[in-house]
Short mmCIF file of C-alpha atoms in Angstrom, two decimals:
data_model
loop_
_atom_site.label_atom_id
_atom_site.label_comp_id
_atom_site.label_asym_id
_atom_site.label_seq_id
_atom_site.Cartn_x
_atom_site.Cartn_y
_atom_site.Cartn_z
CA UNK S 1 193.93 -182.12 319.91
CA UNK S 2 197.10 -180.13 318.70
CA UNK S 3 198.79 -177.17 319.83
CA UNK S 4 197.59 -174.21 317.61
CA UNK S 5 200.35 -171.49 317.91
CA UNK S 6 203.05 -172.08 315.56
CA UNK S 7 206.02 -171.66 318.12
CA UNK S 8 204.01 -173.65 320.77
CA UNK S 9 204.29 -177.51 321.68
CA UNK S 10 202.27 -177.57 324.72
CA UNK S 11 199.55 -175.67 326.17
CA UNK S 12 197.93 -176.51 329.40
CA UNK S 13 195.30 -174.88 331.16
CA UNK S 14 193.22 -175.43 334.46
CA UNK S 15 194.54 -179.29 334.08
CA UNK S 16 192.94 -181.48 337.00
CA UNK S 17 193.24 -185.11 338.19
CA UNK S 18 192.08 -187.14 340.99
CA UNK S 19 192.63 -190.60 341.67
CA UNK S 20 190.61 -192.43 344.38
CA UNK S 21 189.02 -189.17 345.41
CA UNK S 22 192.16 -187.30 346.07
CA UNK S 23 193.02 -184.55 343.70
CA UNK S 24 196.60 -184.92 342.58
CA UNK S 25 196.40 -182.15 340.05
CA UNK S 26 194.61 -178.83 340.79
CA UNK S 27 194.31 -176.41 338.10
CA UNK S 28 197.74 -176.85 336.15
CA UNK S 29 198.70 -173.99 333.94
CA UNK S 30 201.90 -173.92 331.74
CA UNK S 31 203.36 -173.92 328.22
CA UNK S 32 206.09 -175.11 326.27
CA UNK S 33 207.54 -173.26 323.16
CA UNK S 34 208.96 -175.10 320.13
CA UNK S 35 212.40 -176.22 320.81
CA UNK S 36 212.22 -175.25 324.53
CA UNK S 37 213.73 -177.77 327.22
CA UNK S 38 211.57 -177.54 330.47
CA UNK S 39 212.12 -179.62 333.53
CA UNK S 40 209.36 -180.45 336.01
CA UNK S 41 210.23 -180.65 339.42
CA UNK S 42 208.05 -181.91 342.60
CA UNK S 43 207.94 -183.99 345.45
CA UNK S 44 207.52 -187.92 344.90
CA UNK S 45 203.79 -188.42 344.45
CA UNK S 46 203.08 -184.95 343.61
CA UNK S 47 201.83 -185.62 339.97
CA UNK S 48 204.75 -184.96 337.89
CA UNK S 49 204.53 -188.16 335.95
CA UNK S 50 200.96 -187.79 335.74
CA UNK S 51 201.21 -184.84 333.60
CA UNK S 52 203.64 -186.35 331.24
CA UNK S 53 201.33 -189.44 330.90
CA UNK S 54 198.37 -187.00 330.11
CA UNK S 55 200.72 -185.07 327.65
CA UNK S 56 201.58 -188.51 326.03
CA UNK S 57 197.76 -189.49 325.90
CA UNK S 58 198.63 -192.52 328.03
CA UNK S 59 196.25 -191.10 330.83
CA UNK S 60 193.10 -188.86 330.58
CA UNK S 61 192.26 -185.54 332.45
CA UNK S 62 189.37 -184.89 334.63
CA UNK S 63 189.04 -181.25 333.48
CA UNK S 64 190.96 -178.75 331.78
CA UNK S 65 192.50 -177.95 328.18
CA UNK S 66 195.64 -180.01 327.07
CA UNK S 67 197.00 -179.37 323.57
CA UNK S 68 200.10 -180.82 322.27
CA UNK S 69 201.95 -181.59 318.93
CA UNK S 70 200.76 -184.54 317.66
CA UNK S 71 204.21 -186.03 316.97
CA UNK S 72 205.31 -186.80 320.34
CA UNK S 73 207.10 -189.88 322.07
CA UNK S 74 207.89 -190.82 325.87
CA UNK S 75 211.05 -192.34 327.41
CA UNK S 76 210.43 -193.98 330.80
CA UNK S 77 213.00 -194.75 333.40
CA UNK S 78 212.64 -198.18 332.60
CA UNK S 79 213.78 -199.01 328.54
CA UNK S 80 211.11 -201.21 328.14
CA UNK S 81 212.64 -202.99 325.76
CA UNK S 82 211.09 -206.29 324.01
CA UNK S 83 213.65 -209.23 324.87
CA UNK S 84 212.62 -211.27 321.87
CA UNK S 85 213.42 -208.54 319.47
CA UNK S 86 217.04 -207.39 318.56
CA UNK S 87 217.91 -203.85 319.22
CA UNK S 88 217.62 -202.64 315.69
CA UNK S 89 213.94 -204.24 315.76
CA UNK S 90 213.05 -202.75 319.23
CA UNK S 91 213.92 -199.18 317.78
CA UNK S 92 211.69 -199.55 314.49
CA UNK S 93 208.50 -200.90 316.23
CA UNK S 94 205.85 -199.14 314.31
CA UNK S 95 207.91 -197.62 311.75
CA UNK S 96 206.95 -198.15 308.17
CA UNK S 97 208.80 -199.87 305.58
CA UNK S 98 210.39 -203.28 305.07
CA UNK S 99 212.98 -204.98 306.79
CA UNK S 100 215.92 -203.42 305.03
CA UNK S 101 214.88 -199.81 305.24
CA UNK S 102 214.27 -200.33 309.13
CA UNK S 103 217.60 -201.71 309.72
CA UNK S 104 219.15 -198.91 307.85
CA UNK S 105 217.13 -196.23 309.86
CA UNK S 106 218.09 -198.04 312.96
CA UNK S 107 221.67 -198.07 312.17
CA UNK S 108 221.68 -194.42 311.70
CA UNK S 109 220.10 -193.60 314.96
CA UNK S 110 222.40 -195.93 316.70
CA UNK S 111 225.43 -194.03 315.65
CA UNK S 112 223.79 -190.92 317.01
CA UNK S 113 223.23 -192.66 320.57
CA UNK S 114 226.80 -194.03 320.72
CA UNK S 115 225.78 -197.59 319.84
CA UNK S 116 226.99 -198.05 316.48
CA UNK S 117 227.28 -201.73 315.68
CA UNK S 118 224.71 -202.70 318.40
CA UNK S 119 222.07 -203.34 315.87
CA UNK S 120 221.65 -207.12 316.16
CA UNK S 121 222.41 -207.33 319.79
CA UNK S 122 219.86 -208.78 321.98
CA UNK S 123 218.35 -206.48 324.95
CA UNK S 124 219.57 -209.07 327.50
CA UNK S 125 223.02 -208.46 326.48
CA UNK S 126 222.90 -204.62 327.12
CA UNK S 127 224.26 -202.93 330.36
CA UNK S 128 221.68 -200.27 331.86
CA UNK S 129 222.88 -197.28 330.14
CA UNK S 130 223.13 -199.21 326.71
CA UNK S 131 219.51 -200.16 327.21
CA UNK S 132 218.57 -196.56 327.95
CA UNK S 133 220.30 -195.28 324.94
CA UNK S 134 218.42 -197.75 322.81
CA UNK S 135 215.01 -196.33 324.28
CA UNK S 136 216.10 -192.77 323.19
CA UNK S 137 217.10 -194.26 319.86
CA UNK S 138 213.68 -195.61 319.70
CA UNK S 139 212.08 -192.35 320.42
CA UNK S 140 214.70 -190.27 318.37
CA UNK S 141 213.94 -192.46 315.09
CA UNK S 142 210.47 -190.97 314.96
CA UNK S 143 211.84 -187.21 314.70
CA UNK S 144 209.26 -185.84 317.50
CA UNK S 145 208.52 -182.43 317.85
CA UNK S 146 207.86 -183.11 321.58
CA UNK S 147 210.18 -185.50 323.47
CA UNK S 148 208.76 -186.57 326.99
CA UNK S 149 211.15 -187.93 329.61
CA UNK S 150 209.94 -189.54 332.81
CA UNK S 151 213.01 -189.71 335.08
CA UNK S 152 215.22 -191.59 332.08
CA UNK S 153 218.14 -191.24 334.08
CA UNK S 154 216.91 -192.55 337.84
CA UNK S 155 217.98 -196.21 337.44
CA UNK S 156 221.48 -195.39 335.98
CA UNK S 157 224.58 -195.35 338.26
CA UNK S 158 226.15 -191.92 338.79
CA UNK S 159 228.74 -192.02 335.99
CA UNK S 160 226.53 -193.46 333.35
CA UNK S 161 223.68 -191.15 334.62
CA UNK S 162 226.29 -187.90 333.63
CA UNK S 163 226.85 -189.69 330.13
CA UNK S 164 223.45 -190.06 329.17
CA UNK S 165 222.56 -186.48 330.49
CA UNK S 166 225.22 -185.28 328.12
CA UNK S 167 223.98 -187.37 325.19
CA UNK S 168 220.37 -185.92 325.83
CA UNK S 169 221.79 -182.50 325.83
CA UNK S 170 223.62 -183.20 322.56
CA UNK S 171 220.61 -184.59 320.80
CA UNK S 172 218.34 -181.87 322.06
CA UNK S 173 220.88 -179.23 320.61
CA UNK S 174 221.17 -181.12 317.28
CA UNK S 175 217.58 -181.75 316.69
CA UNK S 176 215.77 -179.02 318.74
CA UNK S 177 212.66 -180.96 319.89
CA UNK S 178 210.48 -179.43 322.35
CA UNK S 179 211.24 -181.32 325.79
CA UNK S 180 209.31 -181.93 328.88
CA UNK S 181 211.62 -183.79 331.66
CA UNK S 182 210.32 -185.29 334.89
CA UNK S 183 212.99 -185.31 337.54
CA UNK S 184 213.36 -185.46 341.22
CA UNK S 185 216.98 -184.41 340.67
CA UNK S 186 217.71 -180.59 341.05
CA UNK S 187 221.03 -180.36 339.58
CA UNK S 188 219.98 -182.55 336.50
CA UNK S 189 217.09 -180.07 336.07
CA UNK S 190 219.68 -177.14 336.03
CA UNK S 191 222.22 -178.84 333.88
CA UNK S 192 219.72 -179.35 331.21
CA UNK S 193 216.57 -177.21 330.91
CA UNK S 194 215.91 -173.68 329.78
CA UNK S 195 213.28 -173.54 332.22
CA UNK S 196 212.15 -175.22 335.47
CA UNK S 197 208.50 -175.68 336.69
CA UNK S 198 208.16 -176.60 340.32
CA UNK S 199 205.04 -178.50 341.26
CA UNK S 200 203.57 -177.67 344.63
CA UNK S 201 200.06 -178.75 346.16
CA UNK S 202 198.97 -179.91 342.76
CA UNK S 203 199.98 -176.79 340.73
CA UNK S 204 202.82 -174.76 339.39
CA UNK S 205 203.84 -173.17 342.47
CA UNK S 206 207.30 -171.59 341.11
CA UNK S 207 209.24 -170.85 337.68
CA UNK S 208 212.81 -170.28 336.94
CA UNK S 209 214.47 -169.31 333.68
CA UNK S 210 217.93 -171.06 333.69
CA UNK S 211 220.38 -168.30 332.80
CA UNK S 212 223.28 -170.29 331.52
CA UNK S 213 224.35 -171.26 328.17
CA UNK S 214 224.11 -174.73 326.95
CA UNK S 215 227.52 -176.46 328.10
CA UNK S 216 227.03 -176.37 331.72
CA UNK S 217 228.81 -177.29 334.96
CA UNK S 218 227.97 -177.02 338.90
CA UNK S 219 230.91 -174.67 339.00
CA UNK S 220 229.19 -171.95 337.20
CA UNK S 221 228.58 -168.43 339.09
CA UNK S 222 224.86 -168.70 340.02
CA UNK S 223 224.43 -172.38 339.98
CA UNK S 224 224.43 -173.02 343.74
CA UNK S 225 222.13 -169.97 344.27
CA UNK S 226 219.38 -171.34 341.86
CA UNK S 227 219.99 -174.89 343.43
CA UNK S 228 219.50 -173.49 346.88
CA UNK S 229 215.98 -171.70 345.85
CA UNK S 230 214.88 -174.98 344.23
CA UNK S 231 215.44 -177.01 347.17
CA UNK S 232 213.79 -174.54 349.39
CA UNK S 233 210.68 -174.64 347.00
CA UNK S 234 210.70 -178.25 347.41
CA UNK S 235 211.07 -178.07 351.18
CA UNK S 236 214.67 -179.09 351.53
CA UNK S 237 217.14 -177.10 353.57
CA UNK S 238 220.13 -178.79 352.38
CA UNK S 239 220.86 -181.96 350.09
CA UNK S 240 221.52 -185.28 351.78
CA UNK S 241 223.82 -187.99 350.78
#
């Protein structure tokens, strides 16, 4: 099924899902406008990734309405590259056209993610950050209307994480897909999203518009206040570590 409204990429109404008799999602409702960047926060095991997999068509729902744009791609925490294929071949899996055309398309998108010259590299030679850039390139080459990000920065070191966050912000600004980001990182959600949804007890328990421009930092007035509200919604009085 596809979203029917011209400016809507996602419509979820009354979504439920249970595993082994335990209801993980209980009447979830939200929409995502075309070009909007939405972050989904929640406790570990609370159903965030399940929502994303349902949106991607990788998991079925028990009940409810789920409508999305058909041209959608997903990026996971692990890059999920095929070691026996060079970078350009990983990026263009499923892309129509001959070898020459596919290599040319891969070369263009690799420039966008900062990996010019990596087309013939093998995945085993890449750093974690480079591999995740390849995963983003693989999603980007399909020009998705809806980009689904399932904690794609979670396995990266702090510095690389900041660089990839910045890259995702740039790509969103340049291509304007709708984005749904699943994350457990409150700061990350505030730095990237237009709107933040908090999943509580299987439903959307809180929602916040992010009142900042596209270029953001933690020093912005109001950043700490929004962060404190989100942490409270997650049942955390203060950040540890």
